[in-house]
Amino acid sequence: MAEKRPIWTKSFINISVSTFFIFVVFYALLTFTPLYVLNDLGGTATEGGLAVSVFLLSAIIMRFFAGMILEKFGKKNILIFSLFFFTVSTVLYVFIGSFTVLLLLRFFQGIWFSLLTTVAGAIAADIIPPERRGEGLGYYGIAMNLAVVAGPFLALSLQPYVSSQAIFVILSVIMIIGFFCALAVQVDEGSFVKEQKHKLTISDFLEKKSMPIATVGFFISFAYASILTFISVYAESLGLIKAASFFFVVYAIAMLLVRPFSGRIFDTMGPGVVIIPSIIVFGIGLISLSFTASSWMLLLSGALVGLGYGTLLPSFQTLAIQAADKHRSGYATGTFFAFYDSGIAIGSVSLGLLAGFAGYSNLYLMLGVFVILVVFYYSWIMSKDRSSAQQ
């Protein structure tokens, strides 16, 4: 029996730590920026939402060009270049003086965040031994999932005690550490294949082989937008705002408990054994939210969402990368996150309108049923893929 090649190499540890810091800053700013607009810039809630949306807009647009840029300039170059400008843009928050400048900075930073997260995911996938990619990307995904808790917790814990500028300085220091971690990442681009010049086609922007699983990711992230955007508002309407602060803590604990096993099962028994139960558990978590009337029910829902959704993101990313040729891992990662980010952005807007019409309880019930139905779409996608492979 061949000895398993290691996942936890120096480069993998450094790219994972750097990614954790990137997403800590991302989620901290996502949570804190609307408060900053209201309290420091004298803006409105609508302007606070716009400051979030403009970042996502530039990030989504750049996803479609990320694969082409990685192919032209190389992954290590883009990692360092984009991380440098993401770090610089974080430092610039300290000097903001107006809402217009903030919008421009948010748009500028979204560009580099998009490139950065695309190339970091592609590099992580390349570093991991192919036979352990499900397990390895599962561990890599922990960095992003933990940041969902750590980022908002850091910003909201500091906000009552220090100035906004002090928070921006702390986030800048975090990014500088993340930048130096990335410098230590070694990228093997010896098998790098540069395609000949040709007329632009969809393949220059997206990886067609990764699009089917990316659409599944879109539907799941669309539903997950209801958690990111409305969970605190829903909990406040139920008089459970104190318990809501622990929602993502329970989510993270549940995710951490299952992650070491789910990745190994993915690699040894196949993706369906992990993905189908995870989609169902995520759907049940959303349905349980719709019936929540107490703190323990809210936290139970958080655990179910963590068990389900926390496993799906790295699983989908693994399938997207495995579907593509090795030298197009950047295109595959960019394609997946273009669909994923679009689901979050579209869900944040459209589900807010639906919640205003139907109420949050009914919204989570409908989304829970919707997510469970995604199982049938995923099964159809995979059966088509198997049929194509056999031909």
mmCIF file of C-alpha atoms in Angstrom:
data_model
loop_
_atom_site.group_PDB
_atom_site.id
_atom_site.type_symbol
_atom_site.label_atom_id
_atom_site.label_comp_id
_atom_site.label_asym_id
_atom_site.label_seq_id
_atom_site.Cartn_x
_atom_site.Cartn_y
_atom_site.Cartn_z
ATOM 1 C CA MET A 1 0.000 0.000 0.000
ATOM 2 C CA ALA A 2 1.446 3.353 -1.079
ATOM 3 C CA GLU A 3 2.139 5.847 1.676
ATOM 4 C CA LYS A 4 -0.252 8.785 1.684
ATOM 5 C CA ARG A 5 1.405 12.036 0.671
ATOM 6 C CA PRO A 6 1.109 14.779 3.318
ATOM 7 C CA ILE A 7 -1.405 17.612 3.161
ATOM 8 C CA TRP A 8 0.083 19.801 5.894
ATOM 9 C CA THR A 9 3.170 21.037 4.082
ATOM 10 C CA LYS A 10 4.766 24.426 4.804
ATOM 11 C CA SER A 11 3.150 25.942 1.723
ATOM 12 C CA PHE A 12 -0.312 24.562 2.566
ATOM 13 C CA ILE A 13 -0.123 25.879 6.143
ATOM 14 C CA ASN A 14 0.968 29.322 4.933
ATOM 15 C CA ILE A 15 -1.705 29.622 2.229
ATOM 16 C CA SER A 16 -4.353 28.491 4.751
ATOM 17 C CA VAL A 17 -3.224 30.985 7.413
ATOM 18 C CA SER A 18 -3.028 33.783 4.843
ATOM 19 C CA THR A 19 -6.537 32.910 3.600
ATOM 20 C CA PHE A 20 -7.851 32.942 7.178
ATOM 21 C CA PHE A 21 -6.512 36.473 7.700
ATOM 22 C CA ILE A 22 -7.946 37.634 4.359
ATOM 23 C CA PHE A 23 -11.416 36.408 5.260
ATOM 24 C CA VAL A 24 -11.201 37.714 8.839
ATOM 25 C CA VAL A 25 -10.634 41.184 7.388
ATOM 26 C CA PHE A 26 -13.329 40.642 4.735
ATOM 27 C CA TYR A 27 -16.016 39.591 7.235
ATOM 28 C CA ALA A 28 -14.932 42.209 9.795
ATOM 29 C CA LEU A 29 -15.324 44.946 7.170
ATOM 30 C CA LEU A 30 -18.567 43.405 5.883
ATOM 31 C CA THR A 31 -20.034 43.701 9.395
ATOM 32 C CA PHE A 32 -18.392 46.953 10.465
ATOM 33 C CA THR A 33 -18.668 49.093 7.307
ATOM 34 C CA PRO A 34 -22.444 49.808 7.647
ATOM 35 C CA LEU A 35 -21.868 50.867 11.282
ATOM 36 C CA TYR A 36 -18.957 53.051 10.191
ATOM 37 C CA VAL A 37 -21.130 54.739 7.550
ATOM 38 C CA LEU A 38 -23.868 55.441 10.105
ATOM 39 C CA ASN A 39 -21.745 56.504 13.087
ATOM 40 C CA ASP A 40 -18.641 58.140 11.573
ATOM 41 C CA LEU A 41 -19.724 59.376 8.150
ATOM 42 C CA GLY A 42 -23.278 60.369 9.108
ATOM 43 C CA GLY A 43 -24.771 58.201 6.383
ATOM 44 C CA THR A 44 -28.015 56.239 6.128
ATOM 45 C CA ALA A 45 -28.761 52.519 6.365
ATOM 46 C CA THR A 46 -29.234 52.483 2.576
ATOM 47 C CA GLU A 47 -25.762 53.972 2.085
ATOM 48 C CA GLY A 48 -24.360 51.370 4.488
ATOM 49 C CA GLY A 49 -25.873 48.638 2.334
ATOM 50 C CA LEU A 50 -24.489 50.275 -0.811
ATOM 51 C CA ALA A 51 -20.974 50.201 0.685
ATOM 52 C CA VAL A 52 -21.347 46.424 1.054
ATOM 53 C CA SER A 53 -22.912 45.901 -2.384
ATOM 54 C CA VAL A 54 -20.290 47.853 -4.355
ATOM 55 C CA PHE A 55 -17.554 45.585 -2.968
ATOM 56 C CA LEU A 56 -19.460 42.461 -4.038
ATOM 57 C CA LEU A 57 -20.165 43.999 -7.459
ATOM 58 C CA SER A 58 -16.502 44.543 -8.324
ATOM 59 C CA ALA A 59 -15.599 41.121 -6.879
ATOM 60 C CA ILE A 60 -18.174 39.335 -9.050
ATOM 61 C CA ILE A 61 -17.125 41.212 -12.212
ATOM 62 C CA MET A 62 -13.459 40.357 -11.636
ATOM 63 C CA ARG A 63 -14.232 36.639 -11.125
ATOM 64 C CA PHE A 64 -14.941 36.336 -14.855
ATOM 65 C CA PHE A 65 -11.448 37.612 -15.734
ATOM 66 C CA ALA A 66 -9.518 35.903 -12.929
ATOM 67 C CA GLY A 67 -8.706 32.677 -14.798
ATOM 68 C CA MET A 68 -7.376 34.578 -17.814
ATOM 69 C CA ILE A 69 -5.227 36.810 -15.578
ATOM 70 C CA LEU A 70 -3.811 33.813 -13.682
ATOM 71 C CA GLU A 71 -2.968 32.085 -16.951
ATOM 72 C CA LYS A 72 -1.195 35.145 -18.340
ATOM 73 C CA PHE A 73 0.857 36.186 -15.300
ATOM 74 C CA GLY A 74 1.180 33.026 -13.163
ATOM 75 C CA LYS A 75 -0.385 32.123 -9.834
ATOM 76 C CA LYS A 76 2.434 33.129 -7.478
ATOM 77 C CA ASN A 77 2.804 36.539 -9.127
ATOM 78 C CA ILE A 78 -0.923 37.243 -8.892
ATOM 79 C CA LEU A 79 -1.050 35.974 -5.296
ATOM 80 C CA ILE A 80 1.614 38.459 -4.157
ATOM 81 C CA PHE A 81 0.426 41.313 -6.391
ATOM 82 C CA SER A 82 -3.255 41.060 -5.390
ATOM 83 C CA LEU A 83 -2.457 40.480 -1.720
ATOM 84 C CA PHE A 84 -0.241 43.582 -1.709
ATOM 85 C CA PHE A 85 -3.037 45.790 -3.068
ATOM 86 C CA PHE A 86 -5.665 44.208 -0.814
ATOM 87 C CA THR A 87 -3.402 45.001 2.154
ATOM 88 C CA VAL A 88 -2.770 48.564 0.945
ATOM 89 C CA SER A 89 -6.506 49.135 0.479
ATOM 90 C CA THR A 90 -7.116 47.896 4.035
ATOM 91 C CA VAL A 91 -4.598 50.437 5.345
ATOM 92 C CA LEU A 92 -6.331 53.221 3.361
ATOM 93 C CA TYR A 93 -9.524 52.834 5.453
ATOM 94 C CA VAL A 94 -7.671 54.708 8.209
ATOM 95 C CA PHE A 95 -7.607 57.848 6.027
ATOM 96 C CA ILE A 96 -11.179 57.874 4.683
ATOM 97 C CA GLY A 97 -12.959 61.200 5.036
ATOM 98 C CA SER A 98 -16.141 60.883 2.981
ATOM 99 C CA PHE A 99 -18.728 58.379 1.818
ATOM 100 C CA THR A 100 -17.749 58.840 -1.847
ATOM 101 C CA VAL A 101 -14.135 57.965 -1.092
ATOM 102 C CA LEU A 102 -15.328 54.930 0.877
ATOM 103 C CA LEU A 103 -17.347 53.681 -2.112
ATOM 104 C CA LEU A 104 -14.347 54.053 -4.414
ATOM 105 C CA LEU A 105 -12.129 52.223 -1.943
ATOM 106 C CA ARG A 106 -14.673 49.413 -1.494
ATOM 107 C CA PHE A 107 -14.918 48.936 -5.276
ATOM 108 C CA PHE A 108 -11.108 48.967 -5.588
ATOM 109 C CA GLN A 109 -10.648 46.464 -2.741
ATOM 110 C CA GLY A 110 -13.302 44.135 -4.160
ATOM 111 C CA ILE A 111 -11.227 43.719 -7.321
ATOM 112 C CA TRP A 112 -8.190 42.486 -5.388
ATOM 113 C CA PHE A 113 -10.278 40.340 -3.027
ATOM 114 C CA SER A 114 -11.742 38.555 -6.042
ATOM 115 C CA LEU A 115 -8.360 37.878 -7.643
ATOM 116 C CA LEU A 116 -6.785 36.988 -4.313
ATOM 117 C CA THR A 117 -9.357 34.422 -3.203
ATOM 118 C CA THR A 118 -9.440 32.861 -6.677
ATOM 119 C CA VAL A 119 -5.673 32.391 -6.889
ATOM 120 C CA ALA A 120 -5.354 31.259 -3.250
ATOM 121 C CA GLY A 121 -7.969 28.541 -3.786
ATOM 122 C CA ALA A 122 -6.299 27.416 -7.013
ATOM 123 C CA ILE A 123 -2.868 27.276 -5.335
ATOM 124 C CA ALA A 124 -4.262 25.324 -2.374
ATOM 125 C CA ALA A 125 -5.798 22.804 -4.775
ATOM 126 C CA ASP A 126 -2.482 22.449 -6.643
ATOM 127 C CA ILE A 127 -0.491 21.954 -3.421
ATOM 128 C CA ILE A 128 -2.761 19.191 -2.106
ATOM 129 C CA PRO A 129 -2.064 15.653 -3.422
ATOM 130 C CA PRO A 130 -4.826 14.924 -5.987
ATOM 131 C CA GLU A 131 -5.889 11.709 -4.221
ATOM 132 C CA ARG A 132 -6.514 13.702 -1.008
ATOM 133 C CA ARG A 133 -8.005 16.848 -2.562
ATOM 134 C CA GLY A 134 -11.428 16.478 -0.925
ATOM 135 C CA GLU A 135 -9.863 16.147 2.507
ATOM 136 C CA GLY A 136 -7.309 18.901 1.889
ATOM 137 C CA LEU A 137 -9.769 21.459 0.540
ATOM 138 C CA GLY A 138 -12.002 20.589 3.475
ATOM 139 C CA TYR A 139 -9.234 21.670 5.837
ATOM 140 C CA TYR A 140 -8.531 24.718 3.681
ATOM 141 C CA GLY A 141 -12.219 25.633 3.843
ATOM 142 C CA ILE A 142 -12.006 25.757 7.642
ATOM 143 C CA ALA A 143 -10.026 28.990 7.258
ATOM 144 C CA MET A 144 -12.966 30.656 5.514
ATOM 145 C CA ASN A 145 -15.580 29.198 7.848
ATOM 146 C CA LEU A 146 -13.756 30.201 11.028
ATOM 147 C CA ALA A 147 -13.362 33.714 9.645
ATOM 148 C CA VAL A 148 -17.179 33.979 9.471
ATOM 149 C CA VAL A 149 -17.084 33.912 13.276
ATOM 150 C CA ALA A 150 -13.739 35.595 13.972
ATOM 151 C CA GLY A 151 -14.162 38.619 11.668
ATOM 152 C CA PRO A 152 -17.507 39.942 12.943
ATOM 153 C CA PHE A 153 -16.610 38.990 16.540
ATOM 154 C CA LEU A 154 -13.381 41.008 16.351
ATOM 155 C CA ALA A 155 -15.002 44.096 14.823
ATOM 156 C CA LEU A 156 -18.117 44.131 17.013
ATOM 157 C CA SER A 157 -16.184 43.358 20.208
ATOM 158 C CA LEU A 158 -13.764 46.256 19.615
ATOM 159 C CA GLN A 159 -16.339 48.752 18.346
ATOM 160 C CA PRO A 160 -17.676 49.933 21.775
ATOM 161 C CA TYR A 161 -14.169 50.475 23.176
ATOM 162 C CA VAL A 162 -11.925 51.896 20.433
ATOM 163 C CA SER A 163 -12.220 54.294 17.509
ATOM 164 C CA SER A 164 -13.008 53.192 13.985
ATOM 165 C CA GLN A 165 -9.486 54.178 12.939
ATOM 166 C CA ALA A 166 -8.046 51.877 15.621
ATOM 167 C CA ILE A 167 -10.121 48.979 14.246
ATOM 168 C CA PHE A 168 -8.839 49.696 10.732
ATOM 169 C CA VAL A 169 -5.258 49.770 12.039
ATOM 170 C CA ILE A 170 -5.720 46.362 13.715
ATOM 171 C CA LEU A 171 -7.168 44.908 10.489
ATOM 172 C CA SER A 172 -4.216 46.384 8.573
ATOM 173 C CA VAL A 173 -1.736 44.650 10.895
ATOM 174 C CA ILE A 174 -3.589 41.353 10.376
ATOM 175 C CA MET A 175 -3.299 41.750 6.595
ATOM 176 C CA ILE A 176 0.407 42.581 6.777
ATOM 177 C CA ILE A 177 0.968 39.303 8.660
ATOM 178 C CA GLY A 178 -1.105 37.505 6.008
ATOM 179 C CA PHE A 179 1.036 39.059 3.279
ATOM 180 C CA PHE A 180 4.264 37.714 4.796
ATOM 181 C CA CYS A 181 2.697 34.260 5.175
ATOM 182 C CA ALA A 182 1.921 34.258 1.442
ATOM 183 C CA LEU A 183 5.534 35.061 0.581
ATOM 184 C CA ALA A 184 6.525 31.662 2.002
ATOM 185 C CA VAL A 185 4.131 29.746 -0.297
ATOM 186 C CA GLN A 186 5.892 27.755 -3.008
ATOM 187 C CA VAL A 187 3.965 27.273 -6.244
ATOM 188 C CA ASP A 188 4.972 24.637 -8.786
ATOM 189 C CA GLU A 189 4.060 26.095 -12.167
ATOM 190 C CA GLY A 190 6.306 23.719 -14.123
ATOM 191 C CA SER A 191 3.266 22.051 -15.727
ATOM 192 C CA PHE A 192 1.821 25.432 -16.544
ATOM 193 C CA VAL A 193 0.236 25.322 -20.003
ATOM 194 C CA LYS A 194 -0.174 28.592 -21.823
ATOM 195 C CA GLU A 195 -2.867 28.449 -24.478
ATOM 196 C CA GLN A 196 -2.266 29.930 -27.924
ATOM 197 C CA LYS A 197 -3.757 33.321 -28.789
ATOM 198 C CA HIS A 198 -7.208 33.078 -30.297
ATOM 199 C CA LYS A 199 -10.474 34.928 -30.503
ATOM 200 C CA LEU A 200 -12.079 35.430 -27.132
ATOM 201 C CA THR A 201 -14.620 32.753 -26.211
ATOM 202 C CA ILE A 202 -16.506 31.836 -23.054
ATOM 203 C CA SER A 203 -13.554 29.591 -22.108
ATOM 204 C CA ASP A 204 -11.434 32.715 -21.611
ATOM 205 C CA PHE A 205 -13.740 33.782 -18.789
ATOM 206 C CA LEU A 206 -15.298 30.600 -17.404
ATOM 207 C CA GLU A 207 -14.485 26.904 -17.150
ATOM 208 C CA LYS A 208 -17.390 25.221 -18.924
ATOM 209 C CA LYS A 209 -16.688 21.836 -17.306
ATOM 210 C CA SER A 210 -17.084 23.395 -13.858
ATOM 211 C CA MET A 211 -20.305 25.280 -14.595
ATOM 212 C CA PRO A 212 -22.788 22.472 -13.734
ATOM 213 C CA ILE A 213 -21.547 22.073 -10.149
ATOM 214 C CA ALA A 214 -21.133 25.866 -9.929
ATOM 215 C CA THR A 215 -24.874 26.238 -10.580
ATOM 216 C CA VAL A 216 -25.560 23.933 -7.619
ATOM 217 C CA GLY A 217 -23.280 26.175 -5.560
ATOM 218 C CA PHE A 218 -25.282 29.195 -6.756
ATOM 219 C CA PHE A 219 -28.558 27.752 -5.460
ATOM 220 C CA ILE A 220 -27.024 26.856 -2.098
ATOM 221 C CA SER A 221 -25.318 30.243 -1.624
ATOM 222 C CA PHE A 222 -28.566 31.975 -2.645
ATOM 223 C CA ALA A 223 -30.265 30.279 0.297
ATOM 224 C CA TYR A 224 -27.281 30.885 2.602
ATOM 225 C CA ALA A 225 -27.553 34.631 1.918
ATOM 226 C CA SER A 226 -30.595 34.565 4.205
ATOM 227 C CA ILE A 227 -28.322 33.490 7.084
ATOM 228 C CA LEU A 228 -25.598 36.070 6.431
ATOM 229 C CA THR A 229 -27.998 38.950 5.877
ATOM 230 C CA PHE A 230 -31.051 38.374 8.061
ATOM 231 C CA ILE A 231 -30.239 36.071 10.973
ATOM 232 C CA SER A 232 -29.605 38.939 13.418
ATOM 233 C CA VAL A 233 -32.725 40.825 12.280
ATOM 234 C CA TYR A 234 -34.831 37.658 12.578
ATOM 235 C CA ALA A 235 -33.437 36.860 16.026
ATOM 236 C CA GLU A 236 -34.130 40.424 17.200
ATOM 237 C CA SER A 237 -37.738 40.145 16.029
ATOM 238 C CA LEU A 238 -38.047 36.997 18.178
ATOM 239 C CA GLY A 239 -36.411 38.641 21.200
ATOM 240 C CA LEU A 240 -33.377 36.334 20.853
ATOM 241 C CA ILE A 241 -30.681 38.844 19.937
ATOM 242 C CA LYS A 242 -28.354 37.681 22.753
ATOM 243 C CA ALA A 243 -28.527 34.082 21.547
ATOM 244 C CA ALA A 244 -27.913 35.274 17.976
ATOM 245 C CA SER A 245 -24.373 36.310 18.925
ATOM 246 C CA PHE A 246 -23.620 32.607 19.552
ATOM 247 C CA PHE A 247 -25.292 31.367 16.357
ATOM 248 C CA PHE A 248 -22.084 31.356 14.307
ATOM 249 C CA VAL A 249 -20.053 30.061 17.242
ATOM 250 C CA VAL A 250 -22.238 26.940 17.365
ATOM 251 C CA TYR A 251 -22.115 26.839 13.554
ATOM 252 C CA ALA A 252 -18.296 26.809 13.637
ATOM 253 C CA ILE A 253 -18.091 24.132 16.338
ATOM 254 C CA ALA A 254 -20.467 21.837 14.424
ATOM 255 C CA MET A 255 -18.539 22.417 11.201
ATOM 256 C CA LEU A 256 -15.200 21.672 12.884
ATOM 257 C CA LEU A 257 -16.521 18.432 14.361
ATOM 258 C CA VAL A 258 -17.574 17.015 10.996
ATOM 259 C CA ARG A 259 -14.918 18.479 8.676
ATOM 260 C CA PRO A 260 -12.036 16.008 9.381
ATOM 261 C CA PHE A 261 -14.297 13.053 8.531
ATOM 262 C CA SER A 262 -16.285 14.509 5.612
ATOM 263 C CA GLY A 263 -13.184 15.211 3.499
ATOM 264 C CA ARG A 264 -11.852 11.684 3.903
ATOM 265 C CA ILE A 265 -15.257 10.175 3.109
ATOM 266 C CA PHE A 266 -15.442 12.414 0.014
ATOM 267 C CA ASP A 267 -12.110 11.026 -1.256
ATOM 268 C CA THR A 268 -12.730 7.364 -0.402
ATOM 269 C CA MET A 269 -16.485 6.858 -0.951
ATOM 270 C CA GLY A 270 -17.336 9.585 -3.451
ATOM 271 C CA PRO A 271 -18.881 13.068 -3.304
ATOM 272 C CA GLY A 272 -22.526 11.988 -3.216
ATOM 273 C CA VAL A 273 -22.120 10.289 0.181
ATOM 274 C CA VAL A 274 -21.088 13.666 1.627
ATOM 275 C CA ILE A 275 -22.987 16.202 -0.473
ATOM 276 C CA ILE A 276 -26.515 14.753 -0.519
ATOM 277 C CA PRO A 277 -26.819 14.341 3.294
ATOM 278 C CA SER A 278 -25.211 17.770 3.766
ATOM 279 C CA ILE A 279 -27.742 19.481 1.499
ATOM 280 C CA ILE A 280 -30.589 17.766 3.367
ATOM 281 C CA VAL A 281 -29.195 18.747 6.793
ATOM 282 C CA PHE A 282 -28.743 22.353 5.631
ATOM 283 C CA GLY A 283 -32.348 22.384 4.431
ATOM 284 C CA ILE A 284 -33.556 20.974 7.757
ATOM 285 C CA GLY A 285 -31.544 23.680 9.545
ATOM 286 C CA LEU A 286 -33.364 26.385 7.568
ATOM 287 C CA ILE A 287 -36.743 24.755 8.259
ATOM 288 C CA SER A 288 -35.952 24.556 11.988
ATOM 289 C CA LEU A 289 -35.179 28.289 11.902
ATOM 290 C CA SER A 290 -38.697 28.941 10.639
ATOM 291 C CA PHE A 291 -40.115 27.245 13.761
ATOM 292 C CA THR A 292 -37.648 28.832 16.183
ATOM 293 C CA ALA A 293 -39.207 30.292 19.317
ATOM 294 C CA SER A 294 -36.431 29.869 21.891
ATOM 295 C CA SER A 295 -32.670 30.260 22.261
ATOM 296 C CA TRP A 296 -31.977 26.524 22.179
ATOM 297 C CA MET A 297 -33.906 26.148 18.900
ATOM 298 C CA LEU A 298 -31.952 29.009 17.356
ATOM 299 C CA LEU A 299 -28.645 27.443 18.393
ATOM 300 C CA LEU A 300 -29.772 23.976 17.238
ATOM 301 C CA SER A 301 -30.519 25.525 13.852
ATOM 302 C CA GLY A 302 -27.023 27.026 13.859
ATOM 303 C CA ALA A 303 -25.540 23.578 14.502
ATOM 304 C CA LEU A 304 -27.549 22.029 11.655
ATOM 305 C CA VAL A 305 -26.547 24.810 9.259
ATOM 306 C CA GLY A 306 -22.906 24.314 10.285
ATOM 307 C CA LEU A 307 -23.089 20.546 9.755
ATOM 308 C CA GLY A 308 -24.747 20.957 6.359
ATOM 309 C CA TYR A 309 -23.581 24.143 4.672
ATOM 310 C CA GLY A 310 -20.137 24.088 6.318
ATOM 311 C CA THR A 311 -19.364 20.881 4.417
ATOM 312 C CA LEU A 312 -20.852 21.905 1.070
ATOM 313 C CA LEU A 313 -18.617 24.832 0.091
ATOM 314 C CA PRO A 314 -15.287 22.890 0.000
ATOM 315 C CA SER A 315 -17.023 19.866 -1.543
ATOM 316 C CA PHE A 316 -18.411 21.913 -4.426
ATOM 317 C CA GLN A 317 -15.077 23.667 -4.912
ATOM 318 C CA THR A 318 -13.312 20.295 -5.067
ATOM 319 C CA LEU A 319 -15.733 19.007 -7.720
ATOM 320 C CA ALA A 320 -15.354 22.225 -9.748
ATOM 321 C CA ILE A 321 -11.553 21.859 -9.792
ATOM 322 C CA GLN A 322 -11.644 18.108 -10.484
ATOM 323 C CA ALA A 323 -13.929 18.694 -13.473
ATOM 324 C CA ALA A 324 -11.331 20.884 -15.200
ATOM 325 C CA ASP A 325 -7.916 20.150 -16.656
ATOM 326 C CA LYS A 326 -5.109 20.739 -14.142
ATOM 327 C CA HIS A 327 -3.730 23.876 -15.837
ATOM 328 C CA ARG A 328 -7.228 25.442 -15.701
ATOM 329 C CA SER A 329 -7.657 25.187 -11.930
ATOM 330 C CA GLY A 330 -7.658 29.003 -11.788
ATOM 331 C CA TYR A 331 -10.523 29.179 -14.287
ATOM 332 C CA ALA A 332 -12.407 26.481 -12.354
ATOM 333 C CA THR A 333 -11.969 28.306 -9.040
ATOM 334 C CA GLY A 334 -12.970 31.636 -10.588
ATOM 335 C CA THR A 335 -16.038 30.084 -12.210
ATOM 336 C CA PHE A 336 -17.175 28.479 -8.975
ATOM 337 C CA PHE A 337 -16.794 31.663 -6.928
ATOM 338 C CA ALA A 338 -18.410 33.807 -9.646
ATOM 339 C CA PHE A 339 -21.558 31.702 -9.267
ATOM 340 C CA TYR A 340 -21.183 31.483 -5.478
ATOM 341 C CA ASP A 341 -20.753 35.261 -5.002
ATOM 342 C CA SER A 342 -23.633 35.933 -7.393
ATOM 343 C CA GLY A 343 -25.876 33.704 -5.291
ATOM 344 C CA ILE A 344 -24.975 35.655 -2.138
ATOM 345 C CA ALA A 345 -25.472 39.038 -3.837
ATOM 346 C CA ILE A 346 -28.756 38.174 -5.585
ATOM 347 C CA GLY A 347 -30.060 36.394 -2.493
ATOM 348 C CA SER A 348 -29.270 39.330 -0.197
ATOM 349 C CA VAL A 349 -31.419 41.654 -2.326
ATOM 350 C CA SER A 350 -34.249 39.417 -3.545
ATOM 351 C CA LEU A 351 -34.759 37.543 -0.275
ATOM 352 C CA GLY A 352 -35.037 40.857 1.563
ATOM 353 C CA LEU A 353 -37.959 41.742 -0.690
ATOM 354 C CA LEU A 354 -39.493 38.303 -0.145
ATOM 355 C CA ALA A 355 -39.062 38.593 3.636
ATOM 356 C CA GLY A 356 -40.869 41.944 3.584
ATOM 357 C CA PHE A 357 -43.781 40.255 1.840
ATOM 358 C CA ALA A 358 -43.914 36.834 3.554
ATOM 359 C CA GLY A 359 -42.078 37.369 6.858
ATOM 360 C CA TYR A 360 -38.790 35.834 7.987
ATOM 361 C CA SER A 361 -40.320 32.669 9.402
ATOM 362 C CA ASN A 362 -42.033 31.797 6.108
ATOM 363 C CA LEU A 363 -38.905 32.812 4.207
ATOM 364 C CA TYR A 364 -36.760 30.242 6.047
ATOM 365 C CA LEU A 365 -39.441 27.575 5.602
ATOM 366 C CA MET A 366 -39.588 28.151 1.844
ATOM 367 C CA LEU A 367 -35.809 28.207 1.547
ATOM 368 C CA GLY A 368 -35.507 24.971 3.534
ATOM 369 C CA VAL A 369 -37.826 23.186 1.119
ATOM 370 C CA PHE A 370 -36.029 24.784 -1.835
ATOM 371 C CA VAL A 371 -32.619 23.549 -0.605
ATOM 372 C CA ILE A 372 -33.859 19.981 -0.119
ATOM 373 C CA LEU A 373 -35.191 20.043 -3.698
ATOM 374 C CA VAL A 374 -31.675 21.015 -4.864
ATOM 375 C CA VAL A 375 -30.719 17.394 -4.044
ATOM 376 C CA PHE A 376 -32.639 16.268 -7.131
ATOM 377 C CA TYR A 377 -30.892 18.859 -9.317
ATOM 378 C CA TYR A 378 -27.485 17.821 -7.963
ATOM 379 C CA SER A 379 -28.279 14.126 -8.597
ATOM 380 C CA TRP A 380 -29.331 14.947 -12.164
ATOM 381 C CA ILE A 381 -26.117 16.941 -12.766
ATOM 382 C CA MET A 382 -23.950 14.073 -11.495
ATOM 383 C CA SER A 383 -25.832 11.415 -13.456
ATOM 384 C CA LYS A 384 -25.317 13.433 -16.662
ATOM 385 C CA ASP A 385 -21.631 13.723 -15.821
ATOM 386 C CA ARG A 386 -21.336 9.963 -15.327
ATOM 387 C CA SER A 387 -23.154 9.305 -18.594
ATOM 388 C CA SER A 388 -20.781 11.630 -20.480
ATOM 389 C CA ALA A 389 -17.755 9.914 -18.925
ATOM 390 C CA GLN A 390 -18.964 6.483 -20.062
ATOM 391 C CA GLN A 391 -19.440 7.561 -23.675
#
